[in-house]
Amino acid sequence: MRFSSQSADALIRAGQSAHKDGDLVKANELFGAAVQLNELDPQSRMEYAQSLWETGNRNEAIVQTQAAVKLSQVDIENWQILARMHMESGDLSSALSAINIAIKVDPELMESFDLRGQIHSRRGDYSEAIADYERVLTGTSQNVEVSKAIAHLYLQTGHPKRALAIIAPIHDLYAEDHVPVEILDVEASAFRQLFRYGAEAESLRSAVVQLPDSIDLKLRLAQAFYDDGDQIRARQQAAEVLAIDSSNAQAQFLLNNN
């Protein structure tokens, strides 16, 4: 395609239209042409970068984003996008460097701390991740996703009581029979770490009601009943698993050892 007669702004608009229509190949061509016409325009490069990213050309997308942040400097959103691209590509050191710049430019933007928490978590820097997530919670109204992330980190670092404390306000947002499975899962894992198998079983039982075909949840529930000394219900859950998967070794063990 030839776009020499069009301005960079016109090419961007055409590229956005193609992108909206789902024609990513055409969008790439249009955004790429806009970059060639105006190499100093960070918007052209960011549009091109995100289009490239969606078509799987991650390396070139990062190159274009890096060029855009050099041109825009203080555009925090561009630094956040670059950090996320690096994170999703597995380059966690570069991701951390990029998000640190965003935080330096605006230390009050909670989205940057949220993203840095994700990066720290992937790096295994759990204390730093928790600190970032807690900063988000103090700087915003209740954030369910961040609270869940902190709870998981507390479980990973062996602090089940803290996990329960952070997840309790979220649990209370729902009617008792409508608590999301992912919340019940956190609670069950925390109760297991505390050797509170009866409480673990109650959380898992509520989860199984919502996902009755989940072998994983049924097995965990059977094990919780077993460890709590409730052999009858442990056998019942094991039998239900075997009705779905007749060769399940864990279910066979629980059924035969009750």
PDB file of C-alpha atoms in Angstrom:
ATOM      1  CA  MET A   1       0.000   0.000   0.000  1.00  0.00           C
ATOM      2  CA  ARG A   2       1.135   3.539  -0.696  1.00  0.00           C
ATOM      3  CA  PHE A   3       0.208   6.348   1.674  1.00  0.00           C
ATOM      4  CA  SER A   4       2.523   9.130   0.496  1.00  0.00           C
ATOM      5  CA  SER A   5      -0.379  11.471  -0.217  1.00  0.00           C
ATOM      6  CA  GLN A   6      -1.807  11.238   3.303  1.00  0.00           C
ATOM      7  CA  SER A   7      -0.749  13.100   6.448  1.00  0.00           C
ATOM      8  CA  ALA A   8       0.413  11.271   9.557  1.00  0.00           C
ATOM      9  CA  ASP A   9      -2.755  12.318  11.402  1.00  0.00           C
ATOM     10  CA  ALA A  10      -4.930  10.959   8.604  1.00  0.00           C
ATOM     11  CA  LEU A  11      -3.000   7.695   8.635  1.00  0.00           C
ATOM     12  CA  ILE A  12      -3.465   7.372  12.389  1.00  0.00           C
ATOM     13  CA  ARG A  13      -7.200   7.922  12.061  1.00  0.00           C
ATOM     14  CA  ALA A  14      -7.393   5.369   9.257  1.00  0.00           C
ATOM     15  CA  GLY A  15      -5.330   2.939  11.310  1.00  0.00           C
ATOM     16  CA  GLN A  16      -7.630   3.383  14.300  1.00  0.00           C
ATOM     17  CA  SER A  17     -10.622   2.717  12.067  1.00  0.00           C
ATOM     18  CA  ALA A  18      -9.006  -0.446  10.657  1.00  0.00           C
ATOM     19  CA  HIS A  19      -8.127  -1.566  14.167  1.00  0.00           C
ATOM     20  CA  LYS A  20     -11.705  -1.033  15.314  1.00  0.00           C
ATOM     21  CA  ASP A  21     -12.901  -3.120  12.360  1.00  0.00           C
ATOM     22  CA  GLY A  22     -10.520  -5.910  13.357  1.00  0.00           C
ATOM     23  CA  ASP A  23      -8.206  -5.552  10.353  1.00  0.00           C
ATOM     24  CA  LEU A  24      -4.950  -5.587  12.284  1.00  0.00           C
ATOM     25  CA  VAL A  25      -2.781  -6.157   9.208  1.00  0.00           C
ATOM     26  CA  LYS A  26      -4.083  -2.986   7.572  1.00  0.00           C
ATOM     27  CA  ALA A  27      -3.842  -1.144  10.896  1.00  0.00           C
ATOM     28  CA  ASN A  28      -0.178  -2.132  11.175  1.00  0.00           C
ATOM     29  CA  GLU A  29       0.525  -0.844   7.674  1.00  0.00           C
ATOM     30  CA  LEU A  30      -1.232   2.459   8.334  1.00  0.00           C
ATOM     31  CA  PHE A  31       0.399   3.066  11.708  1.00  0.00           C
ATOM     32  CA  GLY A  32       3.782   2.065  10.299  1.00  0.00           C
ATOM     33  CA  ALA A  33       3.350   4.546   7.468  1.00  0.00           C
ATOM     34  CA  ALA A  34       2.421   7.258   9.978  1.00  0.00           C
ATOM     35  CA  VAL A  35       5.650   6.568  11.876  1.00  0.00           C
ATOM     36  CA  GLN A  36       7.659   6.876   8.659  1.00  0.00           C
ATOM     37  CA  LEU A  37       6.042  10.224   7.885  1.00  0.00           C
ATOM     38  CA  ASN A  38       6.535  11.619  11.388  1.00  0.00           C
ATOM     39  CA  GLU A  39       9.240   9.767  13.268  1.00  0.00           C
ATOM     40  CA  LEU A  40       9.151  12.265  16.153  1.00  0.00           C
ATOM     41  CA  ASP A  41       5.478  11.701  16.986  1.00  0.00           C
ATOM     42  CA  PRO A  42       5.108   9.453  20.065  1.00  0.00           C
ATOM     43  CA  GLN A  43       1.396   8.856  19.396  1.00  0.00           C
ATOM     44  CA  SER A  44       2.125   7.281  16.011  1.00  0.00           C
ATOM     45  CA  ARG A  45       4.679   4.992  17.594  1.00  0.00           C
ATOM     46  CA  MET A  46       2.387   3.998  20.459  1.00  0.00           C
ATOM     47  CA  GLU A  47      -0.484   3.212  18.107  1.00  0.00           C
ATOM     48  CA  TYR A  48       1.900   1.176  15.960  1.00  0.00           C
ATOM     49  CA  ALA A  49       3.393  -0.545  19.001  1.00  0.00           C
ATOM     50  CA  GLN A  50       0.071  -1.673  20.421  1.00  0.00           C
ATOM     51  CA  SER A  51      -1.106  -2.883  17.021  1.00  0.00           C
ATOM     52  CA  LEU A  52       2.119  -4.852  16.604  1.00  0.00           C
ATOM     53  CA  TRP A  53       1.674  -6.306  20.084  1.00  0.00           C
ATOM     54  CA  GLU A  54      -1.792  -7.561  19.251  1.00  0.00           C
ATOM     55  CA  THR A  55      -0.520  -9.315  16.126  1.00  0.00           C
ATOM     56  CA  GLY A  56       2.184 -11.080  18.129  1.00  0.00           C
ATOM     57  CA  ASN A  57       5.167  -9.002  17.019  1.00  0.00           C
ATOM     58  CA  ARG A  58       6.231  -8.324  20.578  1.00  0.00           C
ATOM     59  CA  ASN A  59       9.884  -7.477  20.011  1.00  0.00           C
ATOM     60  CA  GLU A  60       9.124  -4.755  17.466  1.00  0.00           C
ATOM     61  CA  ALA A  61       6.263  -3.520  19.639  1.00  0.00           C
ATOM     62  CA  ILE A  62       8.681  -3.002  22.516  1.00  0.00           C
ATOM     63  CA  VAL A  63      11.162  -1.239  20.203  1.00  0.00           C
ATOM     64  CA  GLN A  64       8.444   1.178  19.091  1.00  0.00           C
ATOM     65  CA  THR A  65       7.269   1.761  22.663  1.00  0.00           C
ATOM     66  CA  GLN A  66      10.821   2.442  23.801  1.00  0.00           C
ATOM     67  CA  ALA A  67      11.148   5.028  21.036  1.00  0.00           C
ATOM     68  CA  ALA A  68       7.849   6.582  22.087  1.00  0.00           C
ATOM     69  CA  VAL A  69       8.814   6.964  25.748  1.00  0.00           C
ATOM     70  CA  LYS A  70      12.084   8.628  24.753  1.00  0.00           C
ATOM     71  CA  LEU A  71      10.072  11.144  22.729  1.00  0.00           C
ATOM     72  CA  SER A  72       7.341  11.718  25.298  1.00  0.00           C
ATOM     73  CA  GLN A  73       9.516  11.402  28.444  1.00  0.00           C
ATOM     74  CA  VAL A  74       6.901  12.316  31.059  1.00  0.00           C
ATOM     75  CA  ASP A  75       3.933  10.461  29.554  1.00  0.00           C
ATOM     76  CA  ILE A  76       3.301   8.063  32.442  1.00  0.00           C
ATOM     77  CA  GLU A  77       0.824   5.910  30.522  1.00  0.00           C
ATOM     78  CA  ASN A  78       3.480   5.117  27.911  1.00  0.00           C
ATOM     79  CA  TRP A  79       5.930   4.070  30.637  1.00  0.00           C
ATOM     80  CA  GLN A  80       3.224   1.881  32.168  1.00  0.00           C
ATOM     81  CA  ILE A  81       2.548   0.251  28.804  1.00  0.00           C
ATOM     82  CA  LEU A  82       6.269  -0.387  28.306  1.00  0.00           C
ATOM     83  CA  ALA A  83       6.537  -1.887  31.793  1.00  0.00           C
ATOM     84  CA  ARG A  84       3.579  -4.180  31.137  1.00  0.00           C
ATOM     85  CA  MET A  85       5.011  -5.269  27.777  1.00  0.00           C
ATOM     86  CA  HIS A  86       8.316  -6.149  29.397  1.00  0.00           C
ATOM     87  CA  MET A  87       6.505  -7.992  32.180  1.00  0.00           C
ATOM     88  CA  GLU A  88       4.368 -10.029  29.790  1.00  0.00           C
ATOM     89  CA  SER A  89       7.497 -10.832  27.755  1.00  0.00           C
ATOM     90  CA  GLY A  90       9.286 -12.087  30.869  1.00  0.00           C
ATOM     91  CA  ASP A  91      11.859  -9.285  31.080  1.00  0.00           C
ATOM     92  CA  LEU A  92      11.067  -8.407  34.683  1.00  0.00           C
ATOM     93  CA  SER A  93      14.181  -6.298  35.280  1.00  0.00           C
ATOM     94  CA  SER A  94      13.311  -3.993  32.375  1.00  0.00           C
ATOM     95  CA  ALA A  95       9.683  -3.952  33.500  1.00  0.00           C
ATOM     96  CA  LEU A  96      10.737  -2.833  36.961  1.00  0.00           C
ATOM     97  CA  SER A  97      12.987  -0.117  35.572  1.00  0.00           C
ATOM     98  CA  ALA A  98      10.191   1.246  33.389  1.00  0.00           C
ATOM     99  CA  ILE A  99       7.556   1.328  36.127  1.00  0.00           C
ATOM    100  CA  ASN A 100      10.002   2.930  38.549  1.00  0.00           C
ATOM    101  CA  ILE A 101      10.333   5.825  36.112  1.00  0.00           C
ATOM    102  CA  ALA A 102       6.541   6.163  35.980  1.00  0.00           C
ATOM    103  CA  ILE A 103       6.414   6.265  39.768  1.00  0.00           C
ATOM    104  CA  LYS A 104       9.209   8.821  39.908  1.00  0.00           C
ATOM    105  CA  VAL A 105       7.311  11.086  37.502  1.00  0.00           C
ATOM    106  CA  ASP A 106       4.057  10.794  39.490  1.00  0.00           C
ATOM    107  CA  PRO A 107       4.366   9.054  42.888  1.00  0.00           C
ATOM    108  CA  GLU A 108       0.642   9.553  43.555  1.00  0.00           C
ATOM    109  CA  LEU A 109      -0.638   7.392  40.692  1.00  0.00           C
ATOM    110  CA  MET A 110      -1.868   4.164  42.271  1.00  0.00           C
ATOM    111  CA  GLU A 111      -2.026   2.275  38.955  1.00  0.00           C
ATOM    112  CA  SER A 112       1.763   2.357  38.814  1.00  0.00           C
ATOM    113  CA  PHE A 113       2.093   0.858  42.289  1.00  0.00           C
ATOM    114  CA  ASP A 114      -0.423  -1.827  41.362  1.00  0.00           C
ATOM    115  CA  LEU A 115       1.638  -2.738  38.291  1.00  0.00           C
ATOM    116  CA  ARG A 116       4.888  -2.672  40.261  1.00  0.00           C
ATOM    117  CA  GLY A 117       3.267  -5.011  42.774  1.00  0.00           C
ATOM    118  CA  GLN A 118       2.534  -7.451  39.954  1.00  0.00           C
ATOM    119  CA  ILE A 119       6.128  -7.215  38.723  1.00  0.00           C
ATOM    120  CA  HIS A 120       7.568  -7.746  42.210  1.00  0.00           C
ATOM    121  CA  SER A 121       5.248 -10.703  42.688  1.00  0.00           C
ATOM    122  CA  ARG A 122       6.441 -12.344  39.462  1.00  0.00           C
ATOM    123  CA  ARG A 123      10.032 -11.729  40.531  1.00  0.00           C
ATOM    124  CA  GLY A 124       9.363 -13.481  43.829  1.00  0.00           C
ATOM    125  CA  ASP A 125       9.920 -10.250  45.755  1.00  0.00           C
ATOM    126  CA  TYR A 126       6.865 -10.839  47.906  1.00  0.00           C
ATOM    127  CA  SER A 127       7.577  -8.303  50.647  1.00  0.00           C
ATOM    128  CA  GLU A 128       8.042  -5.556  48.073  1.00  0.00           C
ATOM    129  CA  ALA A 129       4.892  -6.660  46.247  1.00  0.00           C
ATOM    130  CA  ILE A 130       2.851  -6.541  49.443  1.00  0.00           C
ATOM    131  CA  ALA A 131       4.191  -3.066  50.221  1.00  0.00           C
ATOM    132  CA  ASP A 132       3.152  -1.819  46.781  1.00  0.00           C
ATOM    133  CA  TYR A 133      -0.305  -3.361  47.004  1.00  0.00           C
ATOM    134  CA  GLU A 134      -0.834  -1.952  50.490  1.00  0.00           C
ATOM    135  CA  ARG A 135       0.119   1.464  49.130  1.00  0.00           C
ATOM    136  CA  VAL A 136      -2.673   1.053  46.572  1.00  0.00           C
ATOM    137  CA  LEU A 137      -5.193   0.152  49.268  1.00  0.00           C
ATOM    138  CA  THR A 138      -4.301   3.205  51.349  1.00  0.00           C
ATOM    139  CA  GLY A 139      -4.480   5.475  48.307  1.00  0.00           C
ATOM    140  CA  THR A 140      -7.777   4.306  46.848  1.00  0.00           C
ATOM    141  CA  SER A 141     -11.180   3.084  47.895  1.00  0.00           C
ATOM    142  CA  GLN A 142     -11.543  -0.661  48.439  1.00  0.00           C
ATOM    143  CA  ASN A 143      -9.850  -2.506  45.579  1.00  0.00           C
ATOM    144  CA  VAL A 144     -11.022  -6.096  45.373  1.00  0.00           C
ATOM    145  CA  GLU A 145      -8.380  -7.291  42.912  1.00  0.00           C
ATOM    146  CA  VAL A 146      -5.521  -5.797  44.933  1.00  0.00           C
ATOM    147  CA  SER A 147      -6.903  -7.246  48.172  1.00  0.00           C
ATOM    148  CA  LYS A 148      -7.031 -10.699  46.562  1.00  0.00           C
ATOM    149  CA  ALA A 149      -3.468 -10.292  45.319  1.00  0.00           C
ATOM    150  CA  ILE A 150      -2.242  -9.407  48.806  1.00  0.00           C
ATOM    151  CA  ALA A 151      -4.120 -12.359  50.297  1.00  0.00           C
ATOM    152  CA  HIS A 152      -2.433 -14.758  47.860  1.00  0.00           C
ATOM    153  CA  LEU A 153       0.959 -13.288  48.732  1.00  0.00           C
ATOM    154  CA  TYR A 154       0.274 -13.725  52.435  1.00  0.00           C
ATOM    155  CA  LEU A 155      -0.539 -17.379  51.753  1.00  0.00           C
ATOM    156  CA  GLN A 156       2.677 -17.797  49.765  1.00  0.00           C
ATOM    157  CA  THR A 157       4.714 -16.279  52.584  1.00  0.00           C
ATOM    158  CA  GLY A 158       3.042 -18.333  55.319  1.00  0.00           C
ATOM    159  CA  HIS A 159       0.790 -15.705  56.885  1.00  0.00           C
ATOM    160  CA  PRO A 160      -2.692 -17.272  56.663  1.00  0.00           C
ATOM    161  CA  LYS A 161      -4.205 -15.093  59.404  1.00  0.00           C
ATOM    162  CA  ARG A 162      -3.250 -11.974  57.478  1.00  0.00           C
ATOM    163  CA  ALA A 163      -4.723 -13.497  54.318  1.00  0.00           C
ATOM    164  CA  LEU A 164      -8.028 -14.087  56.113  1.00  0.00           C
ATOM    165  CA  ALA A 165      -8.007 -10.564  57.550  1.00  0.00           C
ATOM    166  CA  ILE A 166      -7.465  -8.937  54.156  1.00  0.00           C
ATOM    167  CA  ILE A 167     -10.089 -11.080  52.419  1.00  0.00           C
ATOM    168  CA  ALA A 168     -12.795 -10.803  55.110  1.00  0.00           C
ATOM    169  CA  PRO A 169     -14.147  -7.387  53.982  1.00  0.00           C
ATOM    170  CA  ILE A 170     -14.497  -8.742  50.442  1.00  0.00           C
ATOM    171  CA  HIS A 171     -16.371 -11.821  51.691  1.00  0.00           C
ATOM    172  CA  ASP A 172     -18.776  -9.521  53.522  1.00  0.00           C
ATOM    173  CA  LEU A 173     -19.690  -7.743  50.286  1.00  0.00           C
ATOM    174  CA  TYR A 174     -21.655 -10.806  49.158  1.00  0.00           C
ATOM    175  CA  ALA A 175     -24.592 -12.810  50.390  1.00  0.00           C
ATOM    176  CA  GLU A 176     -23.340 -15.955  52.063  1.00  0.00           C
ATOM    177  CA  ASP A 177     -24.405 -18.243  49.214  1.00  0.00           C
ATOM    178  CA  HIS A 178     -22.952 -15.952  46.533  1.00  0.00           C
ATOM    179  CA  VAL A 179     -19.367 -15.503  47.700  1.00  0.00           C
ATOM    180  CA  PRO A 180     -17.143 -15.909  44.595  1.00  0.00           C
ATOM    181  CA  VAL A 181     -15.261 -19.194  44.344  1.00  0.00           C
ATOM    182  CA  GLU A 182     -11.913 -17.391  44.152  1.00  0.00           C
ATOM    183  CA  ILE A 183     -12.599 -15.812  47.570  1.00  0.00           C
ATOM    184  CA  LEU A 184     -13.667 -19.144  49.040  1.00  0.00           C
ATOM    185  CA  ASP A 185     -10.521 -20.698  47.592  1.00  0.00           C
ATOM    186  CA  VAL A 186      -8.300 -18.188  49.409  1.00  0.00           C
ATOM    187  CA  GLU A 187     -10.181 -18.797  52.648  1.00  0.00           C
ATOM    188  CA  ALA A 188      -9.922 -22.568  52.298  1.00  0.00           C
ATOM    189  CA  SER A 189      -6.173 -22.389  51.653  1.00  0.00           C
ATOM    190  CA  ALA A 190      -5.694 -20.148  54.685  1.00  0.00           C
ATOM    191  CA  PHE A 191      -7.735 -22.454  56.929  1.00  0.00           C
ATOM    192  CA  ARG A 192      -5.638 -25.439  55.761  1.00  0.00           C
ATOM    193  CA  GLN A 193      -2.427 -23.630  56.682  1.00  0.00           C
ATOM    194  CA  LEU A 194      -3.980 -23.031  60.114  1.00  0.00           C
ATOM    195  CA  PHE A 195      -4.984 -26.738  60.381  1.00  0.00           C
ATOM    196  CA  ARG A 196      -8.622 -25.651  60.657  1.00  0.00           C
ATOM    197  CA  TYR A 197      -9.935 -28.435  58.461  1.00  0.00           C
ATOM    198  CA  GLY A 198     -13.592 -28.026  59.427  1.00  0.00           C
ATOM    199  CA  ALA A 199     -13.558 -24.379  58.376  1.00  0.00           C
ATOM    200  CA  GLU A 200     -11.670 -25.325  55.210  1.00  0.00           C
ATOM    201  CA  ALA A 201     -14.382 -27.857  54.404  1.00  0.00           C
ATOM    202  CA  GLU A 202     -17.123 -25.247  54.842  1.00  0.00           C
ATOM    203  CA  SER A 203     -15.446 -22.861  52.398  1.00  0.00           C
ATOM    204  CA  LEU A 204     -14.861 -25.649  49.882  1.00  0.00           C
ATOM    205  CA  ARG A 205     -18.397 -26.953  50.277  1.00  0.00           C
ATOM    206  CA  SER A 206     -19.745 -23.530  49.284  1.00  0.00           C
ATOM    207  CA  ALA A 207     -17.368 -23.491  46.320  1.00  0.00           C
ATOM    208  CA  VAL A 208     -18.477 -26.962  45.174  1.00  0.00           C
ATOM    209  CA  VAL A 209     -22.117 -25.847  45.224  1.00  0.00           C
ATOM    210  CA  GLN A 210     -21.180 -23.260  42.599  1.00  0.00           C
ATOM    211  CA  LEU A 211     -18.881 -25.563  40.603  1.00  0.00           C
ATOM    212  CA  PRO A 212     -20.327 -29.065  41.111  1.00  0.00           C
ATOM    213  CA  ASP A 213     -18.236 -30.618  38.328  1.00  0.00           C
ATOM    214  CA  SER A 214     -14.873 -29.399  39.620  1.00  0.00           C
ATOM    215  CA  ILE A 215     -12.759 -32.451  40.428  1.00  0.00           C
ATOM    216  CA  ASP A 216     -10.109 -30.294  42.091  1.00  0.00           C
ATOM    217  CA  LEU A 217     -12.577 -28.704  44.509  1.00  0.00           C
ATOM    218  CA  LYS A 218     -14.243 -32.038  45.281  1.00  0.00           C
ATOM    219  CA  LEU A 219     -10.874 -33.663  45.999  1.00  0.00           C
ATOM    220  CA  ARG A 220      -9.855 -30.829  48.275  1.00  0.00           C
ATOM    221  CA  LEU A 221     -13.196 -31.067  50.045  1.00  0.00           C
ATOM    222  CA  ALA A 222     -12.810 -34.825  50.469  1.00  0.00           C
ATOM    223  CA  GLN A 223      -9.314 -34.319  51.903  1.00  0.00           C
ATOM    224  CA  ALA A 224     -10.572 -31.608  54.275  1.00  0.00           C
ATOM    225  CA  PHE A 225     -13.343 -33.907  55.538  1.00  0.00           C
ATOM    226  CA  TYR A 226     -10.799 -36.728  55.910  1.00  0.00           C
ATOM    227  CA  ASP A 227      -8.344 -34.574  57.875  1.00  0.00           C
ATOM    228  CA  ASP A 228     -11.202 -33.283  60.038  1.00  0.00           C
ATOM    229  CA  GLY A 229     -12.173 -36.856  60.907  1.00  0.00           C
ATOM    230  CA  ASP A 230     -15.446 -36.872  58.983  1.00  0.00           C
ATOM    231  CA  GLN A 231     -15.003 -40.178  57.180  1.00  0.00           C
ATOM    232  CA  ILE A 232     -18.550 -40.467  55.887  1.00  0.00           C
ATOM    233  CA  ARG A 233     -18.490 -37.208  53.977  1.00  0.00           C
ATOM    234  CA  ALA A 234     -14.898 -37.823  52.869  1.00  0.00           C
ATOM    235  CA  ARG A 235     -16.002 -41.097  51.272  1.00  0.00           C
ATOM    236  CA  GLN A 236     -19.006 -39.409  49.710  1.00  0.00           C
ATOM    237  CA  GLN A 237     -16.876 -36.759  48.030  1.00  0.00           C
ATOM    238  CA  ALA A 238     -14.311 -39.333  46.907  1.00  0.00           C
ATOM    239  CA  ALA A 239     -17.101 -41.415  45.364  1.00  0.00           C
ATOM    240  CA  GLU A 240     -18.418 -38.352  43.520  1.00  0.00           C
ATOM    241  CA  VAL A 241     -14.959 -37.736  42.081  1.00  0.00           C
ATOM    242  CA  LEU A 242     -14.693 -41.341  40.931  1.00  0.00           C
ATOM    243  CA  ALA A 243     -18.083 -41.009  39.247  1.00  0.00           C
ATOM    244  CA  ILE A 244     -16.481 -38.313  37.103  1.00  0.00           C
ATOM    245  CA  ASP A 245     -12.973 -39.800  36.876  1.00  0.00           C
ATOM    246  CA  SER A 246     -12.943 -43.506  37.720  1.00  0.00           C
ATOM    247  CA  SER A 247      -9.133 -43.725  37.701  1.00  0.00           C
ATOM    248  CA  ASN A 248      -8.456 -40.820  40.066  1.00  0.00           C
ATOM    249  CA  ALA A 249      -5.758 -42.115  42.417  1.00  0.00           C
ATOM    250  CA  GLN A 250      -6.329 -39.607  45.220  1.00  0.00           C
ATOM    251  CA  ALA A 251     -10.059 -40.339  45.328  1.00  0.00           C
ATOM    252  CA  GLN A 252      -9.383 -44.085  45.340  1.00  0.00           C
ATOM    253  CA  PHE A 253      -6.962 -43.651  48.253  1.00  0.00           C
ATOM    254  CA  LEU A 254      -9.485 -41.619  50.266  1.00  0.00           C
ATOM    255  CA  LEU A 255     -12.258 -44.106  49.544  1.00  0.00           C
ATOM    256  CA  ASN A 256     -10.134 -47.116  50.498  1.00  0.00           C
ATOM    257  CA  ASN A 257      -8.616 -45.589  53.625  1.00  0.00           C
ATOM    258  CA  ASN A 258     -11.800 -44.580  55.389  1.00  0.00           C
TER     259      ASN A 258
END
